[in-house]
XYZ file of C-alpha atoms in Angstrom:
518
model
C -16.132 10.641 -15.914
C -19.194 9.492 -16.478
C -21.726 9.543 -13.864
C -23.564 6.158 -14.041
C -21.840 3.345 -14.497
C -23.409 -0.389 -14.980
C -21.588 -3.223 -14.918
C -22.303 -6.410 -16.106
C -20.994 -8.995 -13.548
C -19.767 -12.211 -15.193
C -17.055 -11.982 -17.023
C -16.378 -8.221 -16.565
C -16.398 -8.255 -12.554
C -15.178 -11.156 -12.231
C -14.699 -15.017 -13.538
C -16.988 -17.435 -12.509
C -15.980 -20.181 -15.368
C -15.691 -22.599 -12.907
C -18.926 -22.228 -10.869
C -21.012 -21.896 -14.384
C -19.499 -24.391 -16.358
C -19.269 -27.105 -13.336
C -23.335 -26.076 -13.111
C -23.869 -26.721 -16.979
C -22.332 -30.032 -16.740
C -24.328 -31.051 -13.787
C -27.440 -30.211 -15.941
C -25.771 -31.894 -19.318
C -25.103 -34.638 -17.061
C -29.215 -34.772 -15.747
C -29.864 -35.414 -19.606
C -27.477 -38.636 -19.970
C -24.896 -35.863 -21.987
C -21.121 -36.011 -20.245
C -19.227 -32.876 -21.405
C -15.556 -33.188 -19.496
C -14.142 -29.781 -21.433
C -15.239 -26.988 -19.769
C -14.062 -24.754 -22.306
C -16.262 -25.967 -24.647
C -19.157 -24.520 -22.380
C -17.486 -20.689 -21.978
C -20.006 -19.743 -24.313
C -22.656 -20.252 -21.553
C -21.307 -17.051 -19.457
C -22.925 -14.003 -20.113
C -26.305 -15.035 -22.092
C -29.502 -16.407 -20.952
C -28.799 -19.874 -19.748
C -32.403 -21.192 -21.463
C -31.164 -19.715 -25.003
C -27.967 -21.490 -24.697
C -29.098 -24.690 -23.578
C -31.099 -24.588 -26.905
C -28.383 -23.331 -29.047
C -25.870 -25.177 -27.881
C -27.409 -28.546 -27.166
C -30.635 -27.941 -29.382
C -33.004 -28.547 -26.343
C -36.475 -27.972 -26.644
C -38.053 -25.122 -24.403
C -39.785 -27.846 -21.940
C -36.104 -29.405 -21.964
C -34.350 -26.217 -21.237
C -36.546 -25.121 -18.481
C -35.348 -28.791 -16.835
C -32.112 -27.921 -17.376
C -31.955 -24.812 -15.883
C -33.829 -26.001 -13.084
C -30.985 -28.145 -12.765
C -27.831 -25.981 -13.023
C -29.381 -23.915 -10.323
C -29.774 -26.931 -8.036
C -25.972 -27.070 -7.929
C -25.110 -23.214 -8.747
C -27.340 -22.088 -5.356
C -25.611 -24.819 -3.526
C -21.908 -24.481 -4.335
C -21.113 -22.777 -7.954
C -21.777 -19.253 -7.190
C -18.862 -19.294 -4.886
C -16.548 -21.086 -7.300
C -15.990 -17.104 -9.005
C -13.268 -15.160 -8.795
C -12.692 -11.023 -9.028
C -10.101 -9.852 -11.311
C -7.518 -8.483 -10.256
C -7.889 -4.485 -9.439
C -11.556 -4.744 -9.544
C -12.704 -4.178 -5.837
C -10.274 -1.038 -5.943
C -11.630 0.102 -9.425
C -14.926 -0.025 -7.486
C -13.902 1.680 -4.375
C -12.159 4.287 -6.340
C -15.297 5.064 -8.527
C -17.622 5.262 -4.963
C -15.412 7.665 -3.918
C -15.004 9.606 -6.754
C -18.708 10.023 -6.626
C -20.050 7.881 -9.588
C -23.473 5.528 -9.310
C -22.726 2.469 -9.490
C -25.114 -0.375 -10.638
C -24.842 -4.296 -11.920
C -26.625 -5.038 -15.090
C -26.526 -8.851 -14.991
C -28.421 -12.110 -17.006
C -27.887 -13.978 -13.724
C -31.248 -14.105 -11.250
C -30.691 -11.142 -8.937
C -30.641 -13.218 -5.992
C -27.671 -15.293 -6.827
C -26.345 -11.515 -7.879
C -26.706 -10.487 -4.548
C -25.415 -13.413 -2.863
C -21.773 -13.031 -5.258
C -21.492 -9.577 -4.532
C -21.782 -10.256 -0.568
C -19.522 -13.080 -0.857
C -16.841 -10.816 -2.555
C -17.594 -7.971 -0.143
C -18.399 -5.419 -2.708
C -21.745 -5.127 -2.462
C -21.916 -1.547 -0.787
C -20.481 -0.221 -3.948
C -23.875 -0.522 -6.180
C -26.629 1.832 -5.621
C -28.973 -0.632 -8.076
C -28.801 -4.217 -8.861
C -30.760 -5.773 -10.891
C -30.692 -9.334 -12.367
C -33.057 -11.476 -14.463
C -35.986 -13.420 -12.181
C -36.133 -16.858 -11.209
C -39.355 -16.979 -13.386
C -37.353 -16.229 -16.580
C -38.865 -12.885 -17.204
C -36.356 -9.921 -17.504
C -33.417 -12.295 -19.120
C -32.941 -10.205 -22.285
C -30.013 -7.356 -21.646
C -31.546 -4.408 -23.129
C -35.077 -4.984 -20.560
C -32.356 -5.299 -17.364
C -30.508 -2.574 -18.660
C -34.098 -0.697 -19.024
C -34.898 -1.473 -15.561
C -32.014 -0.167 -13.875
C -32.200 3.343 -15.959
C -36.006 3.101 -14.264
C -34.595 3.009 -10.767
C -31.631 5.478 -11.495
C -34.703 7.900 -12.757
C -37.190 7.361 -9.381
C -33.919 9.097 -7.882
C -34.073 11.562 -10.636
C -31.285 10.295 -12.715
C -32.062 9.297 -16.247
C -30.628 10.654 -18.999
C -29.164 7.686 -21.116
C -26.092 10.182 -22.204
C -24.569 10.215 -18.948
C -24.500 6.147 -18.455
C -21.962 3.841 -19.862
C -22.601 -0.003 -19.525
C -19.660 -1.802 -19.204
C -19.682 -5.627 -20.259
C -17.771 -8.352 -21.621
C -20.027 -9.868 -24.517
C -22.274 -8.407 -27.166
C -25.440 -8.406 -25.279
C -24.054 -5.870 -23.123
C -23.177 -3.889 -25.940
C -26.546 -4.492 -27.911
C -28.567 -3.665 -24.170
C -26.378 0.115 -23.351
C -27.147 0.831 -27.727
C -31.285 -0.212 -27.449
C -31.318 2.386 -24.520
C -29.283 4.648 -26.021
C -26.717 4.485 -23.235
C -22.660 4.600 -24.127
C -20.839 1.299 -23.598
C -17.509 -0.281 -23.206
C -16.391 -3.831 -24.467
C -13.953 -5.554 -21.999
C -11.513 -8.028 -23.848
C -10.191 -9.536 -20.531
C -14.013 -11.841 -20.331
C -15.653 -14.310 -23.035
C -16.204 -12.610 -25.947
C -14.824 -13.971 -29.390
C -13.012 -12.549 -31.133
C -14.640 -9.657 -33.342
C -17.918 -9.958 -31.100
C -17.340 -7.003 -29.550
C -16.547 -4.834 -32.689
C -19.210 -6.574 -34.768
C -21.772 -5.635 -31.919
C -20.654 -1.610 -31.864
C -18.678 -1.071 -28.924
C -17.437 2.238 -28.585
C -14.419 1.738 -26.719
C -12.572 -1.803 -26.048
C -10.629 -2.433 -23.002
C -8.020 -5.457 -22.660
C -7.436 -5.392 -18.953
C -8.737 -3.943 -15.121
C -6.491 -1.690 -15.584
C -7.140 -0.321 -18.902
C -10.809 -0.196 -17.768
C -9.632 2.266 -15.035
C -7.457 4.369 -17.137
C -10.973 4.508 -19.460
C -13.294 5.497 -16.037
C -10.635 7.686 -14.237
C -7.520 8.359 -16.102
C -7.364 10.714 -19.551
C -11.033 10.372 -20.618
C -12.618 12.017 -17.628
C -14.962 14.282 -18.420
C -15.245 13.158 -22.598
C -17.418 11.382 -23.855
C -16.896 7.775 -25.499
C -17.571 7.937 -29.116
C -14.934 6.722 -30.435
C -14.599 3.318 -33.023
C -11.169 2.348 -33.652
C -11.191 1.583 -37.301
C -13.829 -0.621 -39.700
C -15.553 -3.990 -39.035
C -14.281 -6.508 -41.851
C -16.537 -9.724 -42.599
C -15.691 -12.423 -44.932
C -12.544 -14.632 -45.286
C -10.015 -13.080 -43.656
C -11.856 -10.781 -41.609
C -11.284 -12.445 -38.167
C -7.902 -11.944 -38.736
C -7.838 -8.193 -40.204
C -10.119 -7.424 -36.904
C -7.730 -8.627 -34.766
C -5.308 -6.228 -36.115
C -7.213 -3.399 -35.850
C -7.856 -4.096 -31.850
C -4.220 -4.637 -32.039
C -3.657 -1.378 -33.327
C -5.665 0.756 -31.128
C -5.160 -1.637 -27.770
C -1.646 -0.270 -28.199
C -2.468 3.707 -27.216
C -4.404 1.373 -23.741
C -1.604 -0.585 -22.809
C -0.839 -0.818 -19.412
C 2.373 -1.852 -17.395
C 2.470 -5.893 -16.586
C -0.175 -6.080 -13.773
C 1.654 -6.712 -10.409
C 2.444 -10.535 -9.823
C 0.779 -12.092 -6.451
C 3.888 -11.815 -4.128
C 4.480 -7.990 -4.973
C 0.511 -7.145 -4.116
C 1.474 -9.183 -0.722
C 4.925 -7.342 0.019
C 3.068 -3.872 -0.992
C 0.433 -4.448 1.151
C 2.025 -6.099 4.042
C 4.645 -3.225 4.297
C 2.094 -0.375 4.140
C 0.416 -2.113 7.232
C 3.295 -2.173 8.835
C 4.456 1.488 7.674
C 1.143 2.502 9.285
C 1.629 1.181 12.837
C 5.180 2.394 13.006
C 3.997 5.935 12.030
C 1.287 5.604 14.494
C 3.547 4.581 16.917
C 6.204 6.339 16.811
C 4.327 9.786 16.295
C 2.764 8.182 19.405
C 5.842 7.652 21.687
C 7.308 10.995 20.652
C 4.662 13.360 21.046
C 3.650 11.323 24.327
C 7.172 11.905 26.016
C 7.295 15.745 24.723
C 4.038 16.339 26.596
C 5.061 14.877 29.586
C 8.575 15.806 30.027
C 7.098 19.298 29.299
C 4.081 19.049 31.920
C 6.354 17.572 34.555
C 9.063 20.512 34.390
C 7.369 22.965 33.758
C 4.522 22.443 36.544
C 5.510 19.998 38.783
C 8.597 21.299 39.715
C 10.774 19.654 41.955
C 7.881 17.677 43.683
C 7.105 14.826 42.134
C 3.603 13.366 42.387
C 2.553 10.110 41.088
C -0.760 11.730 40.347
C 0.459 14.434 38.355
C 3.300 12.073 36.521
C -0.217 10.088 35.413
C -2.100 13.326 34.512
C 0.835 14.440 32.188
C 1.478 11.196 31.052
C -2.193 10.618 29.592
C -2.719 13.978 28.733
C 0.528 13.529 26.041
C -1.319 10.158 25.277
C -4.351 11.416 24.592
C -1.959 14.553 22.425
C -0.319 11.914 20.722
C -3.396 9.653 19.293
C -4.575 13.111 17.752
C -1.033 13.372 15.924
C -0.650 9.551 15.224
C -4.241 9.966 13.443
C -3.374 13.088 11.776
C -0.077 12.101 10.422
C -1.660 7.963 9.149
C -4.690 10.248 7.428
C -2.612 12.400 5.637
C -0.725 9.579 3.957
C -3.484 6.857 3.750
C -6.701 9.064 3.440
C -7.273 7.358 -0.288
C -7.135 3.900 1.716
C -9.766 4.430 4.166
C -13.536 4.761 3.606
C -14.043 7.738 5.553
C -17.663 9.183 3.803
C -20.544 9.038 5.782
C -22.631 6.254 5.785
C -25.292 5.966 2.579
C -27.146 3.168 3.105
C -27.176 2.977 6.797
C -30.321 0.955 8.209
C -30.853 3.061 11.286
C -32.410 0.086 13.706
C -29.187 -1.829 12.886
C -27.428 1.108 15.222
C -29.572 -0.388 18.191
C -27.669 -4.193 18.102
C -24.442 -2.676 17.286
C -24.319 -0.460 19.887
C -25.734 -2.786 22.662
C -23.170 -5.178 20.917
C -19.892 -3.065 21.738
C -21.251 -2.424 25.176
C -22.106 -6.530 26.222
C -18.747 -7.618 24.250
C -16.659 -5.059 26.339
C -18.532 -6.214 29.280
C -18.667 -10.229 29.040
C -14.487 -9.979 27.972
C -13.632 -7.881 30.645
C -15.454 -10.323 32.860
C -14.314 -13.464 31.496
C -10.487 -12.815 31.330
C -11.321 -11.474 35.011
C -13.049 -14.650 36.254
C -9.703 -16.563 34.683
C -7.302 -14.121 36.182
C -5.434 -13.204 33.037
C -4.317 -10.289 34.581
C -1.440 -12.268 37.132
C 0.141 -13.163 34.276
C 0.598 -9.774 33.008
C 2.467 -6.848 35.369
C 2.901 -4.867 32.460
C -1.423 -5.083 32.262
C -1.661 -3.970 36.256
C 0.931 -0.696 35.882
C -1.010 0.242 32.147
C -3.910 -0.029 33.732
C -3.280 2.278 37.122
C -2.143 4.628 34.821
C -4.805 5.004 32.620
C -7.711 4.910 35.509
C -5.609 7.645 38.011
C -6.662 10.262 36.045
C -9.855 12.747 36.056
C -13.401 10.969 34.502
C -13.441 13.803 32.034
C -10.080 13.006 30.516
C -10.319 9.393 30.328
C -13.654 9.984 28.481
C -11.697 12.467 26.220
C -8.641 10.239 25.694
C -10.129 6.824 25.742
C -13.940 7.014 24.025
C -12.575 9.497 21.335
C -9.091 9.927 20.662
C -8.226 6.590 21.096
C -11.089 5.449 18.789
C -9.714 7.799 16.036
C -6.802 7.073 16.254
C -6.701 2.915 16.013
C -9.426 2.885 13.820
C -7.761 5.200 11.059
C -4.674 3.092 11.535
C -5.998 -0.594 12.023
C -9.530 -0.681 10.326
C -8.780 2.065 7.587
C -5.081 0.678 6.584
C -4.089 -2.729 7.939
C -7.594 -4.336 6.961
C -7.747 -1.810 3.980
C -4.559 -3.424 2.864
C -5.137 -7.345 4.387
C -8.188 -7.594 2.257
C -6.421 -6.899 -1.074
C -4.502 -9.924 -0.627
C -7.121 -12.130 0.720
C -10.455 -12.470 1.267
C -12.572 -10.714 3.959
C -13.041 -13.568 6.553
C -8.889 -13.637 6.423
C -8.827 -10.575 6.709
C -10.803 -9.288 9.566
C -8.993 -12.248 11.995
C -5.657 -10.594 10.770
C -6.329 -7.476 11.090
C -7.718 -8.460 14.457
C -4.540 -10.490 15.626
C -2.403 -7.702 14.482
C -4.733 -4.695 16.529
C -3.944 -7.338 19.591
C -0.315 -7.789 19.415
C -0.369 -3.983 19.148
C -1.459 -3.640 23.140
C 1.625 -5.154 24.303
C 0.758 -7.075 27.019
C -1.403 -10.486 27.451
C -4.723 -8.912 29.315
C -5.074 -6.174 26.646
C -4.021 -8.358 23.670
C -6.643 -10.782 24.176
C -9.363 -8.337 24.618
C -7.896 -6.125 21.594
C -7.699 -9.070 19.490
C -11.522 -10.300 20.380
C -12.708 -6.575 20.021
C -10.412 -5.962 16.641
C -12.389 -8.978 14.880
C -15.428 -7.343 15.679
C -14.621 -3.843 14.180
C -13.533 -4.770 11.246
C -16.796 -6.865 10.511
C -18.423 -3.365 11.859
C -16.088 -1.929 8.950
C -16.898 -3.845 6.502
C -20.588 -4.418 6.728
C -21.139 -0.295 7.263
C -18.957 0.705 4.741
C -17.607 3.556 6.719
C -14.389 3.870 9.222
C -17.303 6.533 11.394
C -19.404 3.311 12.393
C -16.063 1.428 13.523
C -15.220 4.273 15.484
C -18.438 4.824 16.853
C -18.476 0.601 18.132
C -14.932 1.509 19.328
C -15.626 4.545 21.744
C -18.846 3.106 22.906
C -17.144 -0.171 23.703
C -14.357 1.929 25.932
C -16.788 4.244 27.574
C -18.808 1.500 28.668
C -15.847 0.013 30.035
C -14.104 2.986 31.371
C -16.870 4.378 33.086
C -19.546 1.923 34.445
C -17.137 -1.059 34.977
C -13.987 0.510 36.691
C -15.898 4.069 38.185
C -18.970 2.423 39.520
C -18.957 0.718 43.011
C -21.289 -1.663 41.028
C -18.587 -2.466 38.226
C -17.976 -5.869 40.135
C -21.373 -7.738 39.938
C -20.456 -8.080 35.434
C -17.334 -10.345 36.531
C -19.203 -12.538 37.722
C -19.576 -16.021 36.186
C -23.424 -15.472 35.130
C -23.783 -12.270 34.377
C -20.160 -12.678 32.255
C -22.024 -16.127 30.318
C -24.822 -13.626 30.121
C -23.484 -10.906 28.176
C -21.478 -13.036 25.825
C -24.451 -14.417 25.015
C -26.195 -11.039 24.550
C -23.271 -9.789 22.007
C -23.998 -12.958 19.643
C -27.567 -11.771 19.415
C -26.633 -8.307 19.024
C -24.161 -9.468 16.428
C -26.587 -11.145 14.721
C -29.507 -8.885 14.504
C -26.825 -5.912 13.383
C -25.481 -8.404 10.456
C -29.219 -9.223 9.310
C -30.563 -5.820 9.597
C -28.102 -3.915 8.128
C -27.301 -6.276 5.062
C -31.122 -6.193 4.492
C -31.252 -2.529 4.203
């Protein structure tokens, strides 16, 4: 496997005909030219939008500029979120992260809209280097971005053209990785014509995601690309004699029929669900074990409420460390477990003091509405889980029980949510299902409130440690200065509840903002 990888990002990440082509006929349109077939503008994607505008529509340079100036007017506003990832790409990503690789975009587009699309799609955390073209129009030409981001890979002391591959969808990809003597790979699934690829030297050709994956982690790891399936004909004919030999060698690449919509859903939804049953069962199992144990075997014929609540939470506490151990074992590919890389350390101050005022200002607010009445099951979980000794409930509930319900509902459920929708979806899912989980109205509220939260914490840090980190500080704070303090009751009240809700949606906001901007 090659060790850097660039990617170009339209048409090879993912498909933003739509957003570009609505944004070239807003600019067309500027000029008094209507253009109603967007496929006639396809040809747009990939190069620099000033050289097209002149090709295509034989503007002058002073006209172009206009133009441009124009499509971004509505591409900034609305077109950059008209774009689409193909399908398998965010895991292709995450798999290639984990498996160690450098990741980096090579794109035409201005690197701020870059940067903005890769956000938006929530895949941002996977490129160590993006680099775009400038607002300016300096640095639109391929082979001067692809330049630049061999320049940053060598300030970390990576630079040897032989170990990159660009990977990219039309010829100035191509014609960029061969000018800096990097390896490439054509992708067939974007905008190329047909031949362009071949006629510009790619070394391998790709016709799908999945293809592309079998290229960057199947039977080529560790070998290098340099291999040309068959001649380049020109002339009459030769479109046609090309496309047989891509025919001919797309064969050895083909791939099983990519998995409709509704299967991805059913697959996805059912290992969520497989999760939480494993958790929970494991859970209930080991739990009773412990406690049936503890209770004969010490307890004797006396029986103490006490003791029934130390055995009880001690097989809890037993339990979360077998739920987590048995969901890791099966999931561990699913969950993005690494340490954080690109952690901006003040963003740990807001998130923390964010866990600790959310915990606070819900746990006040659903006691200033007296949730709790409406919940018995809520009173008897909760005399159980405070009749204990400090040290265990700081054991049970600000580690294991972190560990445990992150693995399972941040590293799986979202893991999987998000591959069949998009992130917002997914994190108010994920969060609604972490709530039902609790059982009983008090904690399902709180858990669902709290469960948003960590997965944003998830997905913004990149890493199921920061989650868990939110998660135990969030129960601690709880656990030990609201419920063991004799001062616990002056956060329930009214202000001081209005107070910290407020202080979470600054926290919340300063984590967001300086984390992203790391």
């Amino acid at each position: 496997m090659y060790s850097y990888i660039l990617f170009d990002l339209d048409g090879t990440i993912s498909d933003p005909k739509t957003g570009i082509c609505g944004s070239v006929q807003y600019a067309l349109k500027s000029f008094g030219i209507e253009e109603p077939d967007m496929d006639k503008l396809a040809p747009f994607i990939g190069p620099p939008l000033r050289d097209s505008f002149m090709t295509y529509y034989g503007f002058t340079p002073e006209q172009a500029e206009i133009a441009v100036a124009k499509y971004r007017e509505r591409f900034n506003a609305t077109g950059k979120y008209e774009n689409v990832l193909y399908p398998g790409m965010a895991e292709l990503l995450h798999d290639l992260s984990a498996a160690g690789a450098h990741l980096a975009i090579a794109s035409s587009k201005p690197t701020v809209f870059v940067e903005d699309i890769l956000r938006y799609f929530g895949i941002r955390q996977y490129f160590e280097v993006v680099v775009g073209s400038e607002l300016d129009g300096s640095r639109e030409k391929k082979e001067d971005i692809v330049a630049e981001v061999l320049r940053q890979f060598a300030q970390r002391g990576a630079a040897d053209p032989s170990d990159v591959v660009m990977i990219g969808d039309r010829k100035y990809d191509i014609e960029g990785a061969v000018a800096a003597g990097a390896h490439n790979i054509g992708v067939r699934y974007g905008y190329a014509a047909l031949g362009e690829l071949e006629e510009a030297g790619a070394e391998v050709i790709v016709k799908d995601v999945e293809g592309l994956r079998r290229v960057l982690l199947g039977s080529y790891q560790g070998q290098p690309l340099q291999q040309n399936y068959g001649p380049v004909y020109s002339g009459a004919g030769g479109q046609e004699r090309n496309q047989g030999v891509y025919n001919s060698y797309a064969a050895r690449y083909r791939q099983p029929k990519p998995e409709t919509k509704g299967k991805r859903i059913g697959k996805a939804v059912g290992s969520s669900l497989l999760a939480v049953l494993v958790y929970y069962v494991v859970a209930i199992v080991v739990a009773t074990i412990i406690t049936l144990l503890g209770m004969m075997i010490f307890a004797g014929n006396v029986y103490l409420e006490s003791e029934y609540y130390f055995w009880l939470n001690l097989g809890n506490g037993v339990s979360m460390i077998a739920g987590f151990v048995a969901c890791f074992g099966i999931w561990h590919k699913e969950i993005r477990v690494r340490p954080v890389k690109k952690l901006q350390a003040l963003s740990l101050i807001p998130m923390i003091i964010l866990a600790a005022a959310l915990a606070t200002g819900m746990n006040g607010l659903l006691s200033i509405i007296e949730l709790y009445k409406y919940s018995p099951k809520f009173q008897e979980v909760s005399q159980i889980q405070m009749d204990i000794p400090v040290w265990m409930g700081i054991v049970v509930y600000g580690i294991l029980a972190p560990l445990g319900e992150e693995t399972v509902f941040r590293g799986v459920v979202y893991g999987q949510l998000k591959k069949i929708s998009n992130v917002p979806v997914a994190i108010v899912l994920s969060g609604l299902a972490f709530g039902l989980f609790h059982g009983n109205l008090v904690q399902a509220v709180y858990a669902t409130a709290l469960g948003i939260v960590l997965a944003l914490v998830y997905e913004i840090y990149d890493s199921i440690l920061a989650a868990m980190l939110f998660h135990g500080v969030a129960n601690l704070f709880v656990y030990v200065l609201l419920d063991l303090t004799d001062f616990g009751g002056i956060f329930v009240m009214p202000f001081s509840c209005a107070f910290f809700l407020m202080i979470s949606a600054i926290a919340l906001a300063l984590m967001v903002k300086w984390q992203k901007n790391e």
